[in-house]
Every structure is written in C-alpha cells, then in structure tokens.
Amino acid sequence: MPSAVQAIQCSQTVHRHNERDQYSDCFQECMSSLAEQAIRWSDNRLVLLDQRKLPSEVRFVECNSIGEVTAAIRDMVVRGAPAIGVSAAYGIVLAARQHCAASPGSWKKTIEADLQELLQARPTAVNLKWVVTRMRGAIAKAGHDRPEAELLHAAKQIHRQDVEANRAIGAHGAALLETDAVVLTHCNAGALATGGYGTALGVIRSACAQNKIKTIYADETRPWFQGTRLTAWELLQDGIPVTLICDGAAASLMRRKQLAWVIVGADRVACNGDVANKIGTYSLAVMARQHGVGFMVAAPTSTIDLEVSSGDRIEIEERSYREVTEYQGHTLAPAGARVWNPVFDITPAELVTALVTEKGAVKHPTADKIRNLMRK
C-alpha cells in the first residue's frame, strides 16, 4: 500500500480558509469552525483536513477510494479515535461503490478484504473496530445493487451521532468544574480528533461558554506535537486563549497548585475503566494524584470496549523511530541511537477521577459502574 501522500496525489486539492464553503452540505453547514469541518463528504468523495500540515498550511485531501482512506488514517492525515471511526465509515461507502461496480453479485464478500486492511490501519483506536462492525450490519441489510445510498446514510448517521455525543460530553464534563478553573489538556481531543466539537476540548468549550475556566494549559505532546500544532490552533480559531507548556513542565505546574483538572480524551477504555490514550497520559494521571488534581477522561461510549477486561489486554501501537529522531525532515538525534516509540500508554482506572461520556459522568470508574452506564 503506498503512503497517503502517494495514494492521493492524483486527487488532492489545496484549499484556503475562505474557500471551504464549496465543501458544505446540509449537515456540515451548521459547523462553525474550520476544525469542525475536518471531515466532509462532498461530491461523492471524502474530504479530510490534512492535520500533518497544520498550523502553517490549511490543506484538504480528497479520498476517492477505500485504499486512500486507509492510507490517510495510517499516515496521520486524520487522527483521533472518533475521527478515525467517522472517516472509516465514509471509506466503507467508497469501498462498496468500488466492489459493487467490479462484482455486483458478490461485492458483500469481496469488500471484506478491504475492511480487514482498514482495521489494521490504527489498531489501538477501538472506534475503528466499532464502526467497521456497525457498517458490516449496514452492508448485510443493503441491497445487492447500488448500495451506496444506504451505506452513505449509515455513515452520515455515525458522523452526526458523534457530534451529538460530543456536545453531551461537553455538558456533563463542564458540570464537574468549579468557577475560575485552571485546566490542562494533553494531545488533541477536539473537533479535529472527532466528528466535530470534541471530547476533552468539548468539555473545555462548554465550560468556557459558561465562564467557568480561568486558564487553559496545553501540553506540547511529543513526538507529533498535537498540543502545539493542533490544540492551540483549534482553540485560537474559536477565540479561546491557551497557554502551551513543554510536556515535562506539567509536574511543576501542579506543584504550584495552579491546576484544578487534567482533561484528556481516550482511544480505548477497557471494561474495568483502564484508559488507553496518547503517550504521556499515564504520567499526567500519576502526577495529578500526587498533587490532588482531578483527572477527567472524556470519551463517547463507542470508545468503551466491553470485550477487553483491562488495559493490559489493549494492543499498543508502536510507530516509526523517525517520529522521534526527526522532525519535518530535520534530524534531531545522532545516528545509531535506539528508539522506543509507543503511541499510547495505559492509565489505570484507580487514577481516573471521572470518566465522562454522552450518557453521563462516572466518578472513580469500576467495571460495575461502567456496566451500569452502558445499560442506560
């Protein structure tokens, strides 16, 4: 499989901020910010805001096949568990179009190879598995001829429901904050990482609308700098002030008694409440416990994996050493240095003050509490 850049080279188009309206449709016209339009279905193709280029360049990538969507997910054009899931749903629409045209009588069987490859693009993000399972159900119900409209309806429903869930998460999470709260967030769990609005940033957006937040700190989040490049850009796009810190400065910030909450998203939550999230989340949770700071995980219930008993059973993706030794083509480390580059870590449930979902907040999550939540 070629890289995302190679796979979509023939169809990619660069668009500036003031040109984005050509990609609007009935659902996405209601989305106010550029970050909320990072995933768009337009003119029978998927259009993704290239998150590798932000903040220096606003560039959209057009995907016309499932292979291009899989490459875009794997190569970090789009990232964040809910955003990966939404993009995958649209990619499956493209796959159905392709397979139905090639083998009308057997497309429901031939599409399976593409679904399997899609599942391997980012294995830790459980939303990817959840969406593929849900879209398989839509495939089973679809007619053998011209299934694209039925599957597109299912994909748009997944997209819309993710945004609705994020707004509910924002409301539930904001209710836990006191006035003049000082918060720290890690990685990017905003509109860019979801279908729109955001999980951790959804809480922050909702709390800001209620004038509950005094200061927002964002970790730079090595090695991809999602905090520096994406969270800061996204918040400033909405006129929300943010202060960046180096990842290693978080403990000192907590020691100065300036933080009320650390608020993060999640790529997968085990049924006992253990959380897989961007590398560095675990250390933040340990530091928060040491300093009496609340630790909030904001995630939709689609991120809860009831088939995984604990965080020890979650597959942790490891990526290329070059993400650590190089940055934008510049070498940072001496030749020969060994690298360990896990993308995620596991935060034990006992370190989580509150797990906030669209169904409500679970304080100090346990397996029993999560099962009761999922029954709602």
XYZ file of C-alpha atoms in Angstrom:
376
model
C 0.000 0.000 0.000
C 1.506 3.417 -0.902
C 1.759 6.224 1.622
C -1.149 8.614 1.962
C 0.736 11.262 0.003
C 1.371 8.841 -2.866
C -2.094 7.302 -2.758
C -3.951 10.567 -3.104
C -1.521 12.599 -5.124
C -3.669 12.479 -8.223
C -6.797 13.710 -6.446
C -5.632 16.013 -3.668
C -6.521 19.694 -3.758
C -5.292 22.554 -1.579
C -7.973 24.942 -0.328
C -7.600 28.066 1.764
C -9.835 29.022 4.661
C -12.102 31.327 2.650
C -12.748 28.632 0.033
C -14.099 25.952 2.368
C -17.789 26.709 1.688
C -17.693 24.706 -1.532
C -17.485 21.605 0.664
C -20.576 22.390 2.750
C -23.645 20.178 2.901
C -26.826 20.196 4.969
C -25.206 18.592 8.000
C -21.888 20.377 7.994
C -23.204 23.849 7.247
C -24.130 24.056 10.946
C -20.487 23.575 11.955
C -18.974 26.937 12.723
C -15.195 26.441 12.774
C -12.710 25.148 10.244
C -11.677 22.425 12.711
C -15.265 21.164 12.815
C -15.167 20.738 9.041
C -12.098 18.496 9.133
C -14.137 15.512 7.863
C -16.507 16.222 4.987
C -18.447 14.226 2.412
C -18.674 16.273 -0.763
C -19.302 15.462 -4.423
C -19.321 11.727 -3.724
C -15.919 11.650 -2.061
C -14.362 12.092 1.376
C -12.522 15.335 2.059
C -10.113 15.468 5.021
C -8.249 18.394 6.541
C -4.594 17.316 6.467
C -3.602 17.516 10.128
C 0.066 16.947 9.316
C 0.245 20.402 7.738
C -1.375 22.464 10.488
C -0.962 25.165 11.608
C 1.284 26.521 8.853
C -0.898 25.303 5.984
C -4.624 24.662 5.623
C -4.848 21.834 3.130
C -7.633 19.402 2.278
C -7.028 15.906 0.919
C -9.626 14.228 -1.281
C -10.132 10.460 -0.975
C -11.924 8.600 -3.752
C -11.245 5.002 -2.672
C -11.048 2.871 0.449
C -7.307 2.482 -0.119
C -6.832 6.231 0.057
C -8.881 6.453 3.254
C -6.917 3.612 4.874
C -3.649 5.312 3.927
C -4.890 8.662 5.261
C -5.736 7.053 8.606
C -2.452 5.170 8.834
C -0.342 8.159 7.775
C -1.988 10.575 10.236
C -3.793 12.803 7.734
C -6.677 12.199 10.133
C -6.145 11.080 13.752
C -8.085 10.773 16.983
C -10.211 7.691 17.684
C -13.661 9.150 16.888
C -12.364 10.946 13.772
C -10.743 7.734 12.583
C -14.055 5.953 13.036
C -16.088 8.562 11.157
C -13.564 8.622 8.306
C -13.609 4.835 8.138
C -17.410 4.848 7.793
C -17.172 7.065 4.728
C -14.298 4.948 3.416
C -16.537 1.889 3.531
C -19.046 3.740 1.350
C -16.271 4.228 -1.203
C -15.329 0.558 -0.910
C -18.909 -0.550 -1.564
C -19.067 1.644 -4.657
C -15.851 0.131 -5.994
C -16.708 -3.512 -5.251
C -20.296 -3.250 -6.443
C -19.083 -1.870 -9.775
C -16.480 -4.651 -10.134
C -18.551 -7.605 -8.906
C -22.241 -6.703 -8.465
C -23.288 -10.173 -7.374
C -20.561 -10.777 -4.789
C -19.465 -7.343 -3.520
C -20.528 -8.159 0.048
C -17.852 -10.866 0.103
C -15.108 -9.101 -1.842
C -15.340 -5.974 0.347
C -14.211 -7.939 3.408
C -10.515 -7.812 2.470
C -10.649 -4.012 2.456
C -12.389 -3.985 5.841
C -9.654 -6.155 7.322
C -6.940 -3.862 5.982
C -8.815 -0.853 7.313
C -8.916 -2.409 10.811
C -5.111 -2.659 10.846
C -4.542 0.997 9.971
C -4.619 2.111 13.657
C -5.229 -0.937 15.864
C -5.446 0.775 19.281
C -8.373 3.041 18.376
C -11.436 0.954 19.247
C -13.780 3.320 17.367
C -12.344 1.892 14.167
C -13.445 -1.605 15.148
C -16.806 -0.307 16.377
C -17.533 1.493 13.102
C -16.492 -1.447 10.918
C -18.815 -3.703 12.936
C -21.675 -1.243 12.607
C -21.109 -0.751 8.884
C -20.971 -4.532 8.397
C -24.513 -4.557 9.753
C -25.496 -1.916 7.204
C -23.811 -3.934 4.451
C -25.783 -7.037 5.439
C -29.059 -5.113 5.134
C -28.160 -3.283 1.909
C -29.431 -4.434 -1.445
C -27.077 -6.185 -3.820
C -27.473 -3.415 -6.412
C -26.495 0.240 -5.864
C -25.901 0.049 -2.069
C -24.054 3.364 -1.870
C -27.039 5.483 -0.800
C -27.937 3.138 2.052
C -24.372 2.963 3.345
C -23.877 6.714 2.990
C -26.959 7.249 5.149
C -25.403 4.970 7.798
C -22.048 6.801 7.629
C -23.661 10.227 7.960
C -25.681 8.959 10.899
C -22.457 7.824 12.617
C -20.948 11.249 11.942
C -23.952 13.154 13.243
C -24.281 10.976 16.340
C -20.615 11.512 17.192
C -21.088 15.283 17.191
C -24.225 14.973 19.310
C -22.375 12.720 21.755
C -19.502 15.184 21.998
C -21.820 18.048 22.865
C -23.424 15.924 25.582
C -19.957 15.002 26.897
C -19.109 18.693 26.989
C -22.161 19.492 29.092
C -21.621 16.613 31.540
C -17.929 17.406 31.943
C -18.417 21.138 32.387
C -20.850 20.428 35.221
C -17.940 18.985 37.243
C -15.856 22.169 37.017
C -15.987 24.994 39.540
C -15.794 28.644 38.513
C -12.334 30.014 37.590
C -10.988 26.517 36.958
C -7.451 26.115 35.641
C -7.186 23.072 33.367
C -4.508 21.167 31.473
C -5.156 19.061 28.377
C -2.883 16.648 26.545
C -2.637 15.747 22.855
C -5.659 16.905 20.830
C -9.156 15.715 21.702
C -11.109 18.421 19.941
C -13.079 18.824 16.740
C -10.030 17.719 14.768
C -9.966 14.377 16.591
C -13.705 13.704 16.374
C -16.671 14.232 14.085
C -16.871 17.768 15.485
C -16.826 19.794 18.762
C -14.517 17.413 20.619
C -14.360 15.300 23.774
C -11.797 16.842 26.146
C -11.979 20.109 24.220
C -15.748 19.689 24.126
C -15.702 19.885 27.931
C -13.422 22.912 27.745
C -15.579 24.613 25.105
C -18.725 24.015 27.133
C -17.093 25.252 30.340
C -15.751 28.346 28.576
C -19.261 29.140 27.328
C -20.342 29.084 30.985
C -17.403 31.295 32.027
C -16.069 28.545 34.272
C -12.484 28.423 33.029
C -9.788 30.877 34.054
C -6.783 29.406 32.216
C -6.203 26.564 29.742
C -2.799 24.905 29.511
C -1.928 22.519 26.684
C 0.986 20.076 26.694
C 3.076 20.238 23.527
C 2.632 16.426 23.241
C 5.706 14.862 21.694
C 6.590 13.463 19.250
C 3.814 14.697 16.910
C 3.231 17.992 18.781
C -0.556 17.605 18.677
C -0.891 20.065 21.542
C 1.354 22.669 19.952
C 0.125 22.318 16.385
C -3.496 21.232 16.754
C -4.999 22.014 20.165
C -3.550 25.520 20.289
C -4.615 26.193 16.684
C -8.113 24.841 17.219
C -8.759 26.825 20.405
C -7.382 30.035 18.942
C -9.580 29.536 15.872
C -12.521 29.779 18.288
C -11.065 32.776 20.115
C -10.247 30.742 23.258
C -6.890 31.711 24.866
C -4.452 28.874 25.544
C -1.009 28.616 27.149
C 1.414 25.992 25.817
C 3.834 24.148 28.090
C 6.531 21.543 27.493
C 5.414 18.039 28.451
C 7.967 17.991 31.266
C 6.575 21.177 32.852
C 3.265 19.641 33.974
C 4.533 18.451 37.379
C 5.906 21.881 38.237
C 2.610 23.450 37.202
C 0.723 21.097 39.511
C 3.170 21.667 42.382
C 2.420 25.377 42.208
C -1.223 24.499 42.983
C -2.490 26.155 39.819
C -4.457 23.238 38.362
C -7.961 22.022 39.143
C -8.274 19.364 36.423
C -6.334 17.464 33.806
C -8.811 16.744 30.984
C -7.939 14.207 28.275
C -9.655 12.079 25.664
C -9.257 8.331 25.090
C -8.564 5.949 22.239
C -9.937 2.949 24.119
C -11.417 2.334 27.564
C -11.382 -1.209 28.934
C -14.483 -2.507 30.687
C -12.789 -2.054 34.082
C -12.101 1.647 33.389
C -8.426 1.440 32.355
C -7.717 4.033 29.664
C -5.526 3.866 26.568
C -4.628 7.350 25.387
C -1.771 9.321 23.876
C 1.626 8.526 25.382
C 2.196 10.773 28.388
C -1.349 10.454 29.722
C -0.347 7.922 32.381
C 2.388 10.144 33.788
C -0.086 13.040 33.958
C -2.511 10.859 35.918
C 0.228 9.827 38.386
C 1.260 13.455 38.861
C -2.355 14.557 39.260
C -2.906 12.003 42.036
C 0.271 13.145 43.798
C -0.793 16.791 43.722
C -4.516 16.441 44.427
C -5.568 17.440 40.900
C -8.695 15.976 39.296
C -8.142 13.678 36.316
C -11.000 13.585 33.789
C -11.280 11.281 30.777
C -13.834 12.486 28.211
C -14.880 9.858 25.663
C -18.016 8.586 23.911
C -19.347 5.166 24.881
C -18.223 3.905 21.451
C -14.686 4.131 22.885
C -15.529 1.713 25.715
C -14.527 -1.824 24.752
C -16.565 -4.266 26.807
C -14.658 -7.161 25.237
C -11.384 -6.080 26.856
C -11.147 -6.843 30.563
C -8.286 -4.461 31.404
C -5.729 -2.137 29.919
C -3.162 -4.936 29.931
C -5.092 -6.554 27.074
C -5.149 -3.462 24.834
C -2.797 -3.586 21.862
C -0.436 -0.607 21.967
C 0.588 0.673 18.565
C 4.261 1.447 18.001
C 5.342 3.693 15.173
C 8.494 4.546 13.246
C 11.635 5.633 15.094
C 11.828 8.582 12.701
C 8.931 10.260 14.514
C 11.318 10.657 17.463
C 14.656 11.171 15.721
C 13.416 13.558 13.021
C 11.004 16.448 12.686
C 9.831 17.818 9.331
C 12.872 16.402 7.596
C 15.383 17.660 10.168
C 17.453 15.119 12.099
C 17.306 15.587 15.876
C 19.190 12.544 17.194
C 22.620 11.071 16.481
C 22.819 8.122 14.112
C 22.726 4.814 15.912
C 20.550 5.901 18.841
C 17.897 3.312 19.592
C 14.264 4.401 19.848
C 11.155 3.072 21.582
C 8.095 4.855 20.215
C 4.792 3.610 21.695
C 1.951 5.883 20.603
C -0.249 5.235 23.642
C 0.007 4.272 27.290
C -2.422 2.771 29.811
C -3.798 4.775 32.728
C -5.233 2.504 35.458
C -8.845 3.166 36.411
C -7.900 3.956 40.019
C -6.180 7.126 38.796
C -9.271 8.392 36.953
C -11.384 10.851 38.932
C -14.195 10.913 36.382
C -14.976 9.163 33.114
C -17.338 11.456 31.200
C -19.471 10.083 28.359
C -22.557 11.216 26.479
C -24.598 9.121 28.938
C -23.207 10.925 31.957
C -20.175 11.051 34.246
C -18.866 8.056 36.197
C -16.763 9.100 39.158
C -13.921 6.709 40.044
C -14.905 4.179 37.345
C -15.038 0.462 38.023
C -16.260 -2.485 35.967
C -19.638 -2.464 37.741
C -20.121 1.277 37.261
C -19.242 1.033 33.560
C -21.633 -1.876 33.014
C -24.419 0.149 34.643
C -23.541 3.125 32.447
C -23.689 1.040 29.271
C -27.130 -0.297 30.198
C -28.604 3.202 30.063
